[in-house]
mmCIF file of C-alpha atoms in Angstrom:
data_model
loop_
_atom_site.group_PDB
_atom_site.id
_atom_site.type_symbol
_atom_site.label_atom_id
_atom_site.label_comp_id
_atom_site.label_asym_id
_atom_site.label_seq_id
_atom_site.Cartn_x
_atom_site.Cartn_y
_atom_site.Cartn_z
ATOM 1 C CA MET G 29 11.744 -43.865 44.447
ATOM 2 C CA ILE G 30 8.537 -44.192 41.991
ATOM 3 C CA LYS G 31 6.924 -41.129 43.834
ATOM 4 C CA ALA G 32 10.176 -39.183 43.106
ATOM 5 C CA TRP G 33 10.074 -39.900 39.647
ATOM 6 C CA ILE G 34 6.362 -39.104 39.144
ATOM 7 C CA ALA G 35 6.803 -35.775 41.042
ATOM 8 C CA LEU G 36 9.688 -35.148 38.656
ATOM 9 C CA LEU G 37 7.812 -36.072 35.702
ATOM 10 C CA GLY G 38 4.906 -33.928 36.830
ATOM 11 C CA CYS G 39 7.160 -30.803 37.404
ATOM 12 C CA PHE G 40 8.437 -31.124 33.817
ATOM 13 C CA LEU G 41 5.026 -31.377 32.515
ATOM 14 C CA VAL G 42 4.032 -28.342 34.255
ATOM 15 C CA ALA G 43 7.132 -26.436 33.339
ATOM 16 C CA ALA G 44 6.585 -27.535 29.506
ATOM 17 C CA LEU G 45 2.904 -26.268 29.470
ATOM 18 C CA ALA G 46 3.813 -23.088 31.229
ATOM 19 C CA ALA G 47 6.410 -22.403 28.432
ATOM 20 C CA ALA G 48 4.061 -23.396 25.649
ATOM 21 C CA ALA G 49 1.340 -20.986 27.039
ATOM 22 C CA THR G 50 3.534 -17.979 27.210
ATOM 23 C CA SER G 51 5.250 -18.336 23.827
ATOM 24 C CA ASP G 52 4.139 -16.190 20.769
ATOM 25 C CA PRO G 53 1.571 -18.109 18.517
ATOM 26 C CA PRO G 54 2.705 -19.553 15.543
ATOM 27 C CA PRO G 55 2.732 -17.553 12.261
ATOM 28 C CA ILE G 56 -0.496 -17.436 10.627
ATOM 29 C CA LYS G 57 -0.964 -19.533 7.601
ATOM 30 C CA VAL G 58 -3.001 -18.483 4.585
ATOM 31 C CA ILE G 59 -6.032 -20.503 4.465
ATOM 32 C CA ASP G 60 -7.170 -20.939 0.926
ATOM 33 C CA ARG G 61 -10.889 -21.454 1.568
ATOM 34 C CA TYR G 62 -11.115 -18.339 3.601
ATOM 35 C CA ASP G 63 -13.541 -15.556 1.952
ATOM 36 C CA HIS G 64 -11.471 -12.343 2.606
ATOM 37 C CA ILE G 65 -14.074 -10.575 0.300
ATOM 38 C CA SER G 66 -16.593 -11.057 3.279
ATOM 39 C CA THR G 67 -14.522 -8.810 5.397
ATOM 40 C CA GLY G 68 -14.974 -5.858 3.151
ATOM 41 C CA PHE G 69 -11.249 -5.855 2.413
ATOM 42 C CA VAL G 70 -10.347 -7.465 -0.822
ATOM 43 C CA LEU G 71 -6.797 -9.298 -0.995
ATOM 44 C CA ASP G 72 -5.595 -8.214 -4.288
ATOM 45 C CA GLY G 73 -2.325 -6.811 -5.734
ATOM 46 C CA ARG G 74 0.427 -6.705 -3.071
ATOM 47 C CA HIS G 75 -1.844 -7.603 -0.284
ATOM 48 C CA ALA G 76 -2.197 -10.834 -1.597
ATOM 49 C CA GLU G 77 1.399 -11.463 -1.351
ATOM 50 C CA ILE G 78 1.977 -10.579 2.259
ATOM 51 C CA GLY G 79 1.540 -12.920 5.000
ATOM 52 C CA CYS G 80 -1.686 -12.860 7.223
ATOM 53 C CA ASP G 81 0.339 -11.853 10.276
ATOM 54 C CA THR G 82 1.442 -8.611 8.644
ATOM 55 C CA CYS G 83 -1.896 -7.144 9.140
ATOM 56 C CA HIS G 84 -3.199 -9.627 11.800
ATOM 57 C CA ALA G 85 -0.574 -9.450 14.564
ATOM 58 C CA LYS G 86 -0.794 -12.227 17.164
ATOM 59 C CA ALA G 87 -3.775 -13.634 15.215
ATOM 60 C CA VAL G 88 -5.946 -10.806 16.114
ATOM 61 C CA PHE G 89 -8.578 -10.195 13.413
ATOM 62 C CA ARG G 90 -10.939 -7.775 14.949
ATOM 63 C CA GLY G 91 -10.319 -4.123 14.571
ATOM 64 C CA THR G 92 -7.810 -4.532 11.573
ATOM 65 C CA PRO G 93 -7.574 -1.176 9.753
ATOM 66 C CA ARG G 94 -9.429 -0.797 6.375
ATOM 67 C CA THR G 95 -7.947 2.258 5.129
ATOM 68 C CA CYS G 96 -4.789 2.709 3.465
ATOM 69 C CA ALA G 97 -3.552 5.516 5.493
ATOM 70 C CA ALA G 98 -4.093 3.562 8.872
ATOM 71 C CA CYS G 99 -1.300 1.192 7.778
ATOM 72 C CA HIS G 100 0.598 3.126 4.961
ATOM 73 C CA ASN G 101 1.814 5.851 7.575
ATOM 74 C CA ASN G 102 5.632 5.254 7.174
ATOM 75 C CA VAL G 103 5.545 3.064 10.321
ATOM 76 C CA ARG G 104 3.755 -0.180 9.446
ATOM 77 C CA ALA G 105 4.197 0.334 5.712
ATOM 78 C CA GLU G 106 5.392 3.062 3.265
ATOM 79 C CA GLY G 107 3.071 6.036 3.026
ATOM 80 C CA LYS G 108 3.043 9.322 1.228
ATOM 81 C CA THR G 109 6.267 10.682 0.632
ATOM 82 C CA PHE G 110 7.083 14.420 1.267
ATOM 83 C CA ARG G 111 7.024 14.989 -2.554
ATOM 84 C CA HIS G 112 3.243 13.674 -2.821
ATOM 85 C CA ILE G 113 1.000 16.220 -4.424
ATOM 86 C CA PRO G 114 -1.275 17.597 -1.687
ATOM 87 C CA THR G 115 -4.593 15.961 -1.739
ATOM 88 C CA THR G 116 -7.419 14.895 0.633
ATOM 89 C CA ASP G 117 -8.819 12.364 -1.890
ATOM 90 C CA ALA G 118 -8.620 8.677 -1.078
ATOM 91 C CA CYS G 119 -5.548 6.796 -2.130
ATOM 92 C CA VAL G 120 -7.677 4.502 -4.349
ATOM 93 C CA SER G 121 -8.677 7.447 -6.314
ATOM 94 C CA CYS G 122 -5.268 7.521 -8.141
ATOM 95 C CA HIS G 123 -3.495 4.233 -6.917
ATOM 96 C CA THR G 124 -3.971 0.718 -7.040
ATOM 97 C CA THR G 125 -2.736 -2.194 -4.990
ATOM 98 C CA LYS G 126 -1.141 -3.735 -7.887
ATOM 99 C CA ASP G 127 1.147 -0.643 -8.418
ATOM 100 C CA TRP G 128 0.831 2.338 -6.385
ATOM 101 C CA LEU G 129 3.915 4.081 -7.929
ATOM 102 C CA THR G 130 1.711 4.686 -11.270
ATOM 103 C CA ALA G 131 -0.954 6.910 -10.430
ATOM 104 C CA ARG G 132 -3.930 7.469 -12.598
ATOM 105 C CA PHE G 133 -5.572 10.808 -12.574
ATOM 106 C CA ASP G 134 -8.453 12.379 -14.397
ATOM 107 C CA HIS G 135 -7.099 15.620 -15.450
ATOM 108 C CA SER G 136 -10.052 16.867 -17.042
ATOM 109 C CA GLY G 137 -11.223 18.807 -13.959
ATOM 110 C CA VAL G 138 -8.049 20.631 -13.440
ATOM 111 C CA VAL G 139 -8.256 24.408 -13.853
ATOM 112 C CA SER G 140 -4.392 25.178 -12.716
ATOM 113 C CA ASN G 141 -1.498 25.042 -15.175
ATOM 114 C CA CYS G 142 0.505 21.908 -15.789
ATOM 115 C CA VAL G 143 3.752 22.949 -14.072
ATOM 116 C CA SER G 144 1.837 23.725 -10.865
ATOM 117 C CA CYS G 145 2.218 19.891 -10.348
ATOM 118 C CA HIS G 146 4.235 18.722 -13.062
ATOM 119 C CA ASN G 147 7.548 20.444 -11.678
ATOM 120 C CA ASN G 148 9.887 17.543 -11.615
ATOM 121 C CA PHE G 149 9.428 17.434 -7.861
ATOM 122 C CA GLN G 150 5.985 16.462 -7.143
ATOM 123 C CA ALA G 151 5.129 14.810 -10.743
ATOM 124 C CA PRO G 152 7.378 14.352 -13.665
ATOM 125 C CA GLY G 153 7.501 17.575 -16.048
ATOM 126 C CA LYS G 154 9.244 18.177 -19.421
ATOM 127 C CA THR G 155 11.791 15.528 -20.124
ATOM 128 C CA ALA G 156 15.196 16.034 -21.008
ATOM 129 C CA ASN G 157 14.892 15.677 -24.632
ATOM 130 C CA HIS G 158 11.938 17.995 -24.886
ATOM 131 C CA PRO G 159 11.974 20.618 -27.702
ATOM 132 C CA PRO G 160 12.630 24.024 -26.331
ATOM 133 C CA THR G 161 9.610 26.175 -26.385
ATOM 134 C CA GLY G 162 8.033 29.099 -24.585
ATOM 135 C CA ASN G 163 4.392 27.522 -25.452
ATOM 136 C CA GLN G 164 2.052 26.482 -22.793
ATOM 137 C CA CYS G 165 1.777 22.478 -22.169
ATOM 138 C CA GLN G 166 -1.866 22.742 -23.443
ATOM 139 C CA ASP G 167 -0.861 24.484 -26.410
ATOM 140 C CA CYS G 168 0.512 21.248 -27.742
ATOM 141 C CA HIS G 169 -0.683 18.430 -25.443
ATOM 142 C CA ARG G 170 -4.136 17.141 -24.231
ATOM 143 C CA ALA G 171 -4.635 17.141 -20.543
ATOM 144 C CA ILE G 172 -5.859 13.621 -20.540
ATOM 145 C CA HIS G 173 -3.356 11.886 -22.951
ATOM 146 C CA TRP G 174 -0.389 14.234 -22.636
ATOM 147 C CA ASN G 175 1.732 12.064 -24.809
ATOM 148 C CA GLN G 176 -0.536 12.588 -27.891
ATOM 149 C CA LEU G 177 0.008 15.963 -29.605
ATOM 150 C CA LEU G 178 -2.655 17.985 -30.831
ATOM 151 C CA PRO G 179 -3.189 18.279 -34.536
ATOM 152 C CA GLY G 180 -0.618 20.736 -36.004
ATOM 153 C CA ALA G 181 1.699 20.515 -33.022
ATOM 154 C CA ALA G 182 5.232 20.101 -33.913
ATOM 155 C CA SER G 183 6.713 16.878 -32.940
#
């Protein structure tokens, strides 16, 4: 009778260990002391707000992508929309991890006219309350600070 109980207990332990070994690992917890900067990928902005297992699936750390497009490809995370201005520049040239919707762009080297990008499709153009005019944008606005009118421009 005792041998039967020991055998039953042994079977139970083997089954419990087998079940534990095949289950998914527990979610990764943030380790406050971990120096993420040493990986070459600083956790700031929205990246600091997500759980480790969002990028490190099943606790696999090696081979984690370091470029924006590797994750922001509309499969793992939202990427460029079809309305995005065509560019081959790196995402960080215009966007930050804190607020990717607000793009910063140095217009000083732009040679095309404003409406080629600011057409209310790829980027905002004239607002609904803009005074009617046949002027080109640069006749009244600066390329770098478009909301500041040039001296002598009508407001």
